[in-house]
């Protein structure tokens, strides 16, 4: 694995966000980044440097599948689609995330 | 698995796909007016490749091709390393495959694991009736009898000569399932007069003619029909490479047979052994008058290591091979140390490269792996070279005709065991030669100043170890050589220079009648004695070193009634035997003609007197055993019986005329006034005049004693050769280290010369460097050799200690001399250093 300054939590979170975005339907990499950006009210910005490695990891794990298609502006683009395995992963990770975030909230509230 | 498949299927496209995807991403960002990301595409690539590629394997591949290119560039190094490893691995593989073939081979029968060898009554062979009883018991799928001993007389149209035959029962081929290359084996419905040929015999005497089937061969005066030919790699039940010339159905009535049984499918050895107890009980009932079936039977598998249990000598043979394997293992170690030394020297040239790579962020593990890849490549190619060398060596060894009167053929083929052994050697060689240098290189590459000194110290240590190991290997070789020399000077107790011997195999049918053999022997001795130049001729049942018969029984002394258990070697001879063999008579007389009738007399040797007669007056002593009373009329000096190295054995001789057993083989010995080689033809003709149908073997005594010399000869040659290979490799190692040390000290030597050091002083400096390594190595080697050569005493002639000082001194001298030789080149280079050039060096 490459050296990464991001803690494991954030990496896992990015994957959760990607899967969630793909839950709305197949889309290419740029669209995924845009979706996350918009859904987070332009707070979260996903760099390609972390987006693509995460996508390839997910594909290797079988959580997403990919195929080449044509984009809205008639360009050849690679589209990602969530798989059954990916949907299961969302459920599990969402659960983990909500436990974690509420725990962090509780700590900070005191 | 799914991941592997995904990785594999996408392997080729991965790079373009990713590039296209990133390109699209940037384009989109540009189109949408966002900032165009300037992230490091290379980094993304690396991160994704890490996950999507087979890193371990692809790195290994890269390392190997890098190492191959490196080795190609320094051909001298690669060649000498490959030669060292190839030699070491080749010698090892050759010895291993010989040992496997000799000790572990399976006989050529169907499902050999279900075939067992059975001993009953404590003897190796039993009456044919016993085989029948075993068959009738129905316990086994089938039981066969076999006798490997007989020579059968073959008349090839011009001459009658004895050839080696294995007699088998009628069900032999059916029960054992012996594969046949041509034709077929005999079955129960075949006639008695059929013969199956061994491949070698067929090739040699019938030129491999396929039309031989159905032809006839005259064996023992009868026409036998050739039924089949065995395949080339046929291995007999007896094993140890024994390969007779022909197989025939039992042709001598009442020949005792070795019993082999095929277990029923699913029958375990334990179950079979239990059944054996019941059958031996039946044998006891049927052979009430004989005591021989009282002892319980034994059962051993015919293949693999279990077979060795039935042969007492096998343990010595196995031990011999073990010593050989250990020695060649040590030679390989020396070879590996050589390669390690060379790798260390190479590593010092690569220190800069490695330091740069480390500072650029390469991990030490990665560099370590890369350095090991080089020695792995060397070891693998070395193993291939060694394997080829081994197969050549083995073919060569197996093709050498052994100077023994028994047909031995080893069929050595590389099987999975040999290949596995060679592979294991390759791994061991990789680790032994590569680990230390790679470790040292990676560890030292950042500590700039100390590294060279420490590396040299490691290399010196390696050379010291090499010298020590060579010392041990050389001492072993030297001990075997000394043993060979000493056994040549040992006397067998009879004359071997001026004597010749003959063996006559009579057609069994015609000579079964009582007295026929004696009548023949008497006439034959007369004919031989009448030959010009012959001083004495005699007939004997046994010629020492060719065969032996030992008896163990109880004797009773009539004067005191004392009983004593004795064991001695027996022989029956005509009166002139002692004269013909030059065996000195120390008391009393030898046989005379009247001993053929009247009271039975014996001649014994001094060991017999010392062991069994004690304070009795030897000549005139009387004792009785199963055949009645015997009187000792003479005492002679002893002879060796089977080997040069054996201790003095008690011996007893009887007049040949009184020894009426059914044996139809007779030996003759002739003492000649002229060199006996010239008598052989005349002897053959004389014997042929007496009985034209006899199968004859005639040879000088010296030549027919090959068997006695064989173990020490073969041992000395093999061990000596191994010792020399070890010495050669160690000298190369020493040379390498000295040359390197001189090169490294060029500047220092230059300065010394500039301030007035003389050539002899420089010379002494380099020599003392070498001297120390050799002295310390020899010291360690000496101590180790003292400890480990002890078990060798079982192979050495008695009286030669494994700590034989002469051998140790010789080895020390040889090592010192070759060290001096190895130092010669470096010394010359050191003395020839030009101070001015040296100071500008580096």
GROMACS .gro file of C-alpha atoms in nm, chain B residues 250-472:
model
  223
  360UNK     CA    1   1.377  -7.449  -1.247
  361UNK     CA    2   1.617  -7.686  -1.418
  362UNK     CA    3   1.794  -7.850  -1.128
  363UNK     CA    4   1.576  -8.088  -0.931
  364UNK     CA    5   1.571  -7.998  -0.566
  365UNK     CA    6   1.744  -7.660  -0.594
  366UNK     CA    7   1.661  -7.461  -0.288
  367UNK     CA    8   1.459  -7.152  -0.359
  368UNK     CA    9   1.424  -6.803  -0.223
  369UNK     CA   10   1.054  -6.750  -0.154
  370UNK     CA   11   0.864  -6.444  -0.277
  371UNK     CA   12   0.493  -6.401  -0.219
  372UNK     CA   13   0.238  -6.158  -0.357
  373UNK     CA   14  -0.002  -6.041  -0.085
  374UNK     CA   15  -0.371  -6.038  -0.165
  375UNK     CA   16  -0.508  -5.689  -0.235
  376UNK     CA   17  -0.573  -5.505   0.089
  377UNK     CA   18  -0.371  -5.750   0.298
  378UNK     CA   19  -0.138  -5.571   0.537
  379UNK     CA   20   0.208  -5.684   0.631
  380UNK     CA   21   0.096  -5.752   0.988
  381UNK     CA   22  -0.184  -5.979   0.869
  382UNK     CA   23   0.053  -6.163   0.638
  383UNK     CA   24   0.304  -6.213   0.917
  384UNK     CA   25   0.034  -6.363   1.135
  385UNK     CA   26  -0.051  -6.607   0.855
  386UNK     CA   27   0.317  -6.694   0.822
  387UNK     CA   28   0.316  -6.829   1.179
  388UNK     CA   29   0.043  -7.081   1.086
  389UNK     CA   30   0.227  -7.188   0.774
  390UNK     CA   31   0.558  -7.241   0.954
  391UNK     CA   32   0.370  -7.461   1.201
  392UNK     CA   33   0.260  -7.672   0.902
  393UNK     CA   34   0.621  -7.684   0.780
  394UNK     CA   35   0.734  -7.817   1.117
  395UNK     CA   36   0.480  -8.099   1.092
  396UNK     CA   37   0.578  -8.192   0.740
  397UNK     CA   38   0.955  -8.176   0.797
  398UNK     CA   39   0.959  -8.344   1.138
  399UNK     CA   40   1.294  -8.511   1.080
  400UNK     CA   41   1.466  -8.181   1.007
  401UNK     CA   42   1.529  -7.920   1.264
  402UNK     CA   43   1.552  -7.638   1.020
  403UNK     CA   44   1.194  -7.515   1.023
  404UNK     CA   45   1.179  -7.475   1.401
  405UNK     CA   46   1.263  -7.105   1.398
  406UNK     CA   47   0.987  -6.862   1.304
  407UNK     CA   48   0.967  -6.719   0.953
  408UNK     CA   49   1.051  -6.363   0.857
  409UNK     CA   50   0.891  -6.140   0.600
  410UNK     CA   51   1.035  -5.825   0.437
  411UNK     CA   52   0.906  -5.606   0.153
  412UNK     CA   53   1.112  -5.633  -0.167
  413UNK     CA   54   1.132  -5.263  -0.240
  414UNK     CA   55   1.261  -4.954  -0.073
  415UNK     CA   56   1.449  -4.917   0.249
  416UNK     CA   57   1.266  -5.203   0.422
  417UNK     CA   58   1.443  -5.446   0.188
  418UNK     CA   59   1.773  -5.365   0.355
  419UNK     CA   60   1.669  -5.537   0.675
  420UNK     CA   61   1.731  -5.874   0.517
  421UNK     CA   62   2.092  -5.799   0.428
  422UNK     CA   63   2.337  -5.758   0.705
  423UNK     CA   64   2.599  -5.612   0.475
  424UNK     CA   65   2.349  -5.359   0.349
  425UNK     CA   66   2.400  -5.154   0.662
  426UNK     CA   67   2.768  -5.110   0.578
  427UNK     CA   68   2.679  -5.018   0.220
  428UNK     CA   69   2.421  -4.769   0.342
  429UNK     CA   70   2.672  -4.621   0.585
  430UNK     CA   71   2.924  -4.596   0.303
  431UNK     CA   72   2.681  -4.400   0.088
  432UNK     CA   73   2.594  -4.182   0.385
  433UNK     CA   74   2.961  -4.092   0.434
  434UNK     CA   75   2.987  -4.024   0.060
  435UNK     CA   76   2.682  -3.798   0.067
  436UNK     CA   77   2.812  -3.607   0.368
  437UNK     CA   78   3.148  -3.558   0.198
  438UNK     CA   79   3.001  -3.435  -0.129
  439UNK     CA   80   2.774  -3.211   0.078
  440UNK     CA   81   3.086  -3.058   0.231
  441UNK     CA   82   3.230  -3.009  -0.117
  442UNK     CA   83   2.914  -2.824  -0.216
  443UNK     CA   84   2.956  -2.612   0.095
  444UNK     CA   85   3.308  -2.520  -0.016
  445UNK     CA   86   3.172  -2.432  -0.360
  446UNK     CA   87   2.901  -2.213  -0.205
  447UNK     CA   88   3.158  -2.037   0.010
  448UNK     CA   89   3.355  -1.964  -0.306
  449UNK     CA   90   3.053  -1.810  -0.470
  450UNK     CA   91   2.975  -1.618  -0.153
  451UNK     CA   92   3.328  -1.478  -0.158
  452UNK     CA   93   3.291  -1.372  -0.518
  453UNK     CA   94   2.954  -1.213  -0.447
  454UNK     CA   95   3.108  -1.016  -0.161
  455UNK     CA   96   3.379  -0.885  -0.390
  456UNK     CA   97   3.115  -0.787  -0.647
  457UNK     CA   98   2.908  -0.624  -0.378
  458UNK     CA   99   3.192  -0.392  -0.286
  459UNK     CA  100   3.191  -0.270  -0.644
  460UNK     CA  101   2.819  -0.200  -0.617
  461UNK     CA  102   2.827  -0.019  -0.284
  462UNK     CA  103   2.768   0.317  -0.451
  463UNK     CA  104   2.474   0.194  -0.652
  464UNK     CA  105   2.315   0.047  -0.343
  465UNK     CA  106   2.378   0.354  -0.130
  466UNK     CA  107   2.209   0.570  -0.393
  467UNK     CA  108   1.910   0.340  -0.419
  468UNK     CA  109   1.872   0.333  -0.042
  469UNK     CA  110   1.878   0.711  -0.022
  470UNK     CA  111   1.619   0.730  -0.302
  471UNK     CA  112   1.383   0.538  -0.081
  472UNK     CA  113   1.423   0.175  -0.182
  473UNK     CA  114   1.346  -0.045   0.115
  474UNK     CA  115   1.622  -0.270   0.247
  475UNK     CA  116   1.399  -0.572   0.210
  476UNK     CA  117   1.361  -0.492  -0.159
  477UNK     CA  118   1.737  -0.456  -0.209
  478UNK     CA  119   1.799  -0.772  -0.013
  479UNK     CA  120   1.556  -0.956  -0.237
  480UNK     CA  121   1.729  -0.818  -0.541
  481UNK     CA  122   2.071  -0.932  -0.425
  482UNK     CA  123   1.938  -1.276  -0.338
  483UNK     CA  124   1.783  -1.297  -0.685
  484UNK     CA  125   2.133  -1.295  -0.826
  485UNK     CA  126   2.247  -1.591  -0.622
  486UNK     CA  127   1.918  -1.765  -0.693
  487UNK     CA  128   1.978  -1.727  -1.063
  488UNK     CA  129   2.332  -1.856  -1.020
  489UNK     CA  130   2.216  -2.152  -0.815
  490UNK     CA  131   1.937  -2.241  -1.058
  491UNK     CA  132   2.156  -2.230  -1.364
  492UNK     CA  133   2.430  -2.400  -1.161
  493UNK     CA  134   2.187  -2.676  -1.073
  494UNK     CA  135   2.097  -2.725  -1.437
  495UNK     CA  136   2.466  -2.743  -1.525
  496UNK     CA  137   2.524  -2.973  -1.229
  497UNK     CA  138   2.231  -3.195  -1.321
  498UNK     CA  139   2.366  -3.244  -1.670
  499UNK     CA  140   2.711  -3.315  -1.528
  500UNK     CA  141   2.564  -3.559  -1.277
  501UNK     CA  142   2.383  -3.758  -1.543
  502UNK     CA  143   2.702  -3.780  -1.742
  503UNK     CA  144   2.901  -3.887  -1.437
  504UNK     CA  145   2.645  -4.151  -1.342
  505UNK     CA  146   2.633  -4.294  -1.694
  506UNK     CA  147   3.011  -4.307  -1.684
  507UNK     CA  148   3.023  -4.475  -1.345
  508UNK     CA  149   2.753  -4.726  -1.434
  509UNK     CA  150   2.932  -4.813  -1.757
  510UNK     CA  151   3.258  -4.903  -1.583
  511UNK     CA  152   3.275  -5.282  -1.576
  512UNK     CA  153   3.330  -5.388  -1.216
  513UNK     CA  154   3.616  -5.630  -1.162
  514UNK     CA  155   3.394  -5.882  -0.988
  515UNK     CA  156   3.263  -6.217  -1.103
  516UNK     CA  157   2.899  -6.111  -1.058
  517UNK     CA  158   2.695  -5.926  -1.320
  518UNK     CA  159   2.603  -5.593  -1.164
  519UNK     CA  160   2.423  -5.330  -1.370
  520UNK     CA  161   2.283  -5.015  -1.219
  521UNK     CA  162   2.001  -4.851  -1.410
  522UNK     CA  163   2.025  -4.494  -1.301
  523UNK     CA  164   1.756  -4.264  -1.432
  524UNK     CA  165   1.670  -3.926  -1.288
  525UNK     CA  166   1.341  -3.981  -1.109
  526UNK     CA  167   1.142  -3.741  -0.893
  527UNK     CA  168   1.363  -3.811  -0.592
  528UNK     CA  169   1.678  -3.703  -0.774
  529UNK     CA  170   1.508  -3.398  -0.921
  530UNK     CA  171   1.372  -3.303  -0.579
  531UNK     CA  172   1.717  -3.347  -0.430
  532UNK     CA  173   1.875  -3.125  -0.695
  533UNK     CA  174   1.604  -2.862  -0.637
  534UNK     CA  175   1.666  -2.873  -0.262
  535UNK     CA  176   2.036  -2.831  -0.330
  536UNK     CA  177   1.962  -2.527  -0.546
  537UNK     CA  178   1.766  -2.366  -0.262
  538UNK     CA  179   2.036  -2.453  -0.009
  539UNK     CA  180   2.305  -2.320  -0.242
  540UNK     CA  181   2.112  -1.995  -0.295
  541UNK     CA  182   2.085  -1.937   0.076
  542UNK     CA  183   2.437  -2.054   0.159
  543UNK     CA  184   2.606  -1.843  -0.106
  544UNK     CA  185   2.379  -1.543  -0.116
  545UNK     CA  186   2.244  -1.476   0.230
  546UNK     CA  187   2.558  -1.356   0.405
  547UNK     CA  188   2.682  -1.132   0.122
  548UNK     CA  189   2.338  -0.979   0.063
  549UNK     CA  190   2.290  -0.916   0.432
  550UNK     CA  191   2.634  -0.768   0.470
  551UNK     CA  192   2.594  -0.546   0.165
  552UNK     CA  193   2.260  -0.400   0.263
  553UNK     CA  194   2.365  -0.353   0.623
  554UNK     CA  195   2.694  -0.187   0.544
  555UNK     CA  196   2.606   0.028   0.252
  556UNK     CA  197   2.534   0.333   0.469
  557UNK     CA  198   2.829   0.300   0.703
  558UNK     CA  199   3.088   0.427   0.464
  559UNK     CA  200   3.429   0.372   0.615
  560UNK     CA  201   3.410   0.053   0.809
  561UNK     CA  202   3.241  -0.149   0.543
  562UNK     CA  203   3.539  -0.265   0.340
  563UNK     CA  204   3.733  -0.375   0.644
  564UNK     CA  205   3.440  -0.572   0.777
  565UNK     CA  206   3.365  -0.733   0.443
  566UNK     CA  207   3.723  -0.846   0.414
  567UNK     CA  208   3.701  -0.992   0.762
  568UNK     CA  209   3.392  -1.188   0.658
  569UNK     CA  210   3.570  -1.317   0.351
  570UNK     CA  211   3.871  -1.419   0.559
  571UNK     CA  212   3.636  -1.602   0.792
  572UNK     CA  213   3.484  -1.780   0.495
  573UNK     CA  214   3.823  -1.890   0.368
  574UNK     CA  215   3.920  -2.019   0.712
  575UNK     CA  216   3.598  -2.222   0.715
  576UNK     CA  217   3.675  -2.347   0.365
  577UNK     CA  218   4.021  -2.461   0.461
  578UNK     CA  219   3.877  -2.637   0.765
  579UNK     CA  220   3.612  -2.819   0.562
  580UNK     CA  221   3.866  -2.915   0.293
  581UNK     CA  222   4.085  -3.052   0.566
  582UNK     CA  223   3.810  -3.286   0.681
   0.00000   0.00000   0.00000
